[in-house]
Amino acid sequence: MQRPARKLKPYGIYSGGPGISCSFDPIYCNPNEPLWQQFAREYNRLAIDTLGGNPSPIQTQWLQPGDVRIPRKLARSRFTTPYYQQFLV
């Protein structure tokens, strides 16, 4: 995949500039299953804290403040729920 330099695409998926990227999007048949929720939370910590991943705020559950930073200038009040409000910078 050819990506523009980071300064040309500072936000969003694959915004890290040229290089190697990997997407991992696990799913499970029962999102309320406690073991699934535990896996997802622990995977978040591995991907973000250990591997330096950039999670998608619209696809990643159980994010914590600091896990993702959404520029306030991109937020629209109609779509900014209390959940997303915690990620605005």
mmCIF file of C-alpha atoms in Angstrom:
data_model
loop_
_atom_site.group_PDB
_atom_site.id
_atom_site.type_symbol
_atom_site.label_atom_id
_atom_site.label_comp_id
_atom_site.label_asym_id
_atom_site.label_seq_id
_atom_site.Cartn_x
_atom_site.Cartn_y
_atom_site.Cartn_z
ATOM 1 C CA MET A 1 0.000 0.000 0.000
ATOM 2 C CA GLN A 2 1.356 3.407 -0.936
ATOM 3 C CA ARG A 3 0.671 5.932 1.800
ATOM 4 C CA PRO A 4 1.308 9.659 1.834
ATOM 5 C CA ALA A 5 3.759 11.185 4.252
ATOM 6 C CA ARG A 6 2.382 11.635 7.775
ATOM 7 C CA LYS A 7 2.127 15.419 7.364
ATOM 8 C CA LEU A 8 -0.192 14.920 4.369
ATOM 9 C CA LYS A 9 -2.501 12.559 6.297
ATOM 10 C CA PRO A 10 -2.098 13.334 10.007
ATOM 11 C CA TYR A 11 -5.296 11.597 11.204
ATOM 12 C CA GLY A 12 -7.140 8.372 10.586
ATOM 13 C CA ILE A 13 -6.324 4.840 9.592
ATOM 14 C CA TYR A 14 -2.828 4.284 8.210
ATOM 15 C CA SER A 15 -1.807 7.835 9.099
ATOM 16 C CA GLY A 16 1.654 6.828 10.265
ATOM 17 C CA GLY A 17 3.267 7.553 6.926
ATOM 18 C CA PRO A 18 5.196 5.080 4.767
ATOM 19 C CA GLY A 19 5.993 1.742 6.364
ATOM 20 C CA ILE A 20 4.470 -1.582 7.317
ATOM 21 C CA SER A 21 0.992 -1.739 8.850
ATOM 22 C CA CYS A 22 -1.070 -4.584 10.181
ATOM 23 C CA SER A 23 -4.783 -4.619 10.947
ATOM 24 C CA PHE A 24 -6.280 -7.142 13.349
ATOM 25 C CA ASP A 25 -10.048 -7.145 13.745
ATOM 26 C CA PRO A 26 -11.167 -10.096 15.890
ATOM 27 C CA ILE A 27 -14.853 -10.944 16.134
ATOM 28 C CA TYR A 28 -16.876 -13.348 18.263
ATOM 29 C CA CYS A 29 -20.452 -14.597 18.044
ATOM 30 C CA ASN A 30 -21.433 -13.345 21.520
ATOM 31 C CA PRO A 31 -20.104 -9.881 22.431
ATOM 32 C CA ASN A 32 -21.494 -10.299 25.967
ATOM 33 C CA GLU A 33 -19.368 -13.383 26.715
ATOM 34 C CA PRO A 34 -17.085 -12.485 29.669
ATOM 35 C CA LEU A 35 -14.084 -14.367 28.223
ATOM 36 C CA TRP A 36 -14.452 -12.523 24.916
ATOM 37 C CA GLN A 37 -14.576 -9.185 26.723
ATOM 38 C CA GLN A 38 -11.500 -10.122 28.757
ATOM 39 C CA PHE A 39 -9.638 -11.103 25.574
ATOM 40 C CA ALA A 40 -10.573 -7.830 23.873
ATOM 41 C CA ARG A 41 -9.489 -5.706 26.841
ATOM 42 C CA GLU A 42 -6.180 -7.556 27.198
ATOM 43 C CA TYR A 43 -5.539 -7.390 23.465
ATOM 44 C CA ASN A 44 -6.067 -3.616 23.603
ATOM 45 C CA ARG A 45 -3.362 -3.351 26.245
ATOM 46 C CA LEU A 46 -0.965 -5.545 24.228
ATOM 47 C CA ALA A 47 -1.595 -3.725 20.954
ATOM 48 C CA ILE A 48 -1.463 -0.208 22.412
ATOM 49 C CA ASP A 49 1.051 -0.468 25.262
ATOM 50 C CA THR A 50 3.430 -3.142 23.989
ATOM 51 C CA LEU A 51 3.182 -3.012 20.197
ATOM 52 C CA GLY A 52 2.543 0.739 19.873
ATOM 53 C CA GLY A 53 -0.666 0.233 17.901
ATOM 54 C CA ASN A 54 -3.106 2.979 16.968
ATOM 55 C CA PRO A 55 -6.638 1.765 17.667
ATOM 56 C CA SER A 56 -9.651 2.852 15.674
ATOM 57 C CA PRO A 57 -11.997 4.639 18.083
ATOM 58 C CA ILE A 58 -15.054 3.565 16.105
ATOM 59 C CA GLN A 59 -14.117 -0.118 16.025
ATOM 60 C CA THR A 60 -12.326 -0.729 19.306
ATOM 61 C CA GLN A 61 -14.330 -1.308 22.468
ATOM 62 C CA TRP A 62 -13.119 -0.599 25.993
ATOM 63 C CA LEU A 63 -10.619 2.090 25.123
ATOM 64 C CA GLN A 64 -9.342 4.156 28.023
ATOM 65 C CA PRO A 65 -8.485 7.867 28.105
ATOM 66 C CA GLY A 66 -5.071 8.274 26.509
ATOM 67 C CA ASP A 67 -5.434 5.223 24.245
ATOM 68 C CA VAL A 68 -6.516 7.384 21.321
ATOM 69 C CA ARG A 69 -6.418 11.139 20.733
ATOM 70 C CA ILE A 70 -9.057 12.776 18.541
ATOM 71 C CA PRO A 71 -8.301 16.364 17.523
ATOM 72 C CA ARG A 72 -11.104 18.572 18.851
ATOM 73 C CA LYS A 73 -11.185 20.470 15.540
ATOM 74 C CA LEU A 74 -12.387 17.284 13.799
ATOM 75 C CA ALA A 75 -15.233 16.606 16.249
ATOM 76 C CA ARG A 76 -18.828 17.483 15.412
ATOM 77 C CA SER A 77 -21.146 17.944 18.386
ATOM 78 C CA ARG A 78 -23.864 15.829 16.781
ATOM 79 C CA PHE A 79 -21.588 12.787 16.790
ATOM 80 C CA THR A 80 -19.538 13.459 19.923
ATOM 81 C CA THR A 81 -21.051 11.263 22.611
ATOM 82 C CA PRO A 82 -19.767 11.313 26.204
ATOM 83 C CA TYR A 83 -17.692 8.235 25.293
ATOM 84 C CA TYR A 84 -15.874 10.063 22.468
ATOM 85 C CA GLN A 85 -15.622 13.298 24.473
ATOM 86 C CA GLN A 86 -12.992 11.672 26.710
ATOM 87 C CA PHE A 87 -10.623 11.291 23.741
ATOM 88 C CA LEU A 88 -10.758 14.875 22.433
ATOM 89 C CA VAL A 89 -7.549 16.909 22.600
#
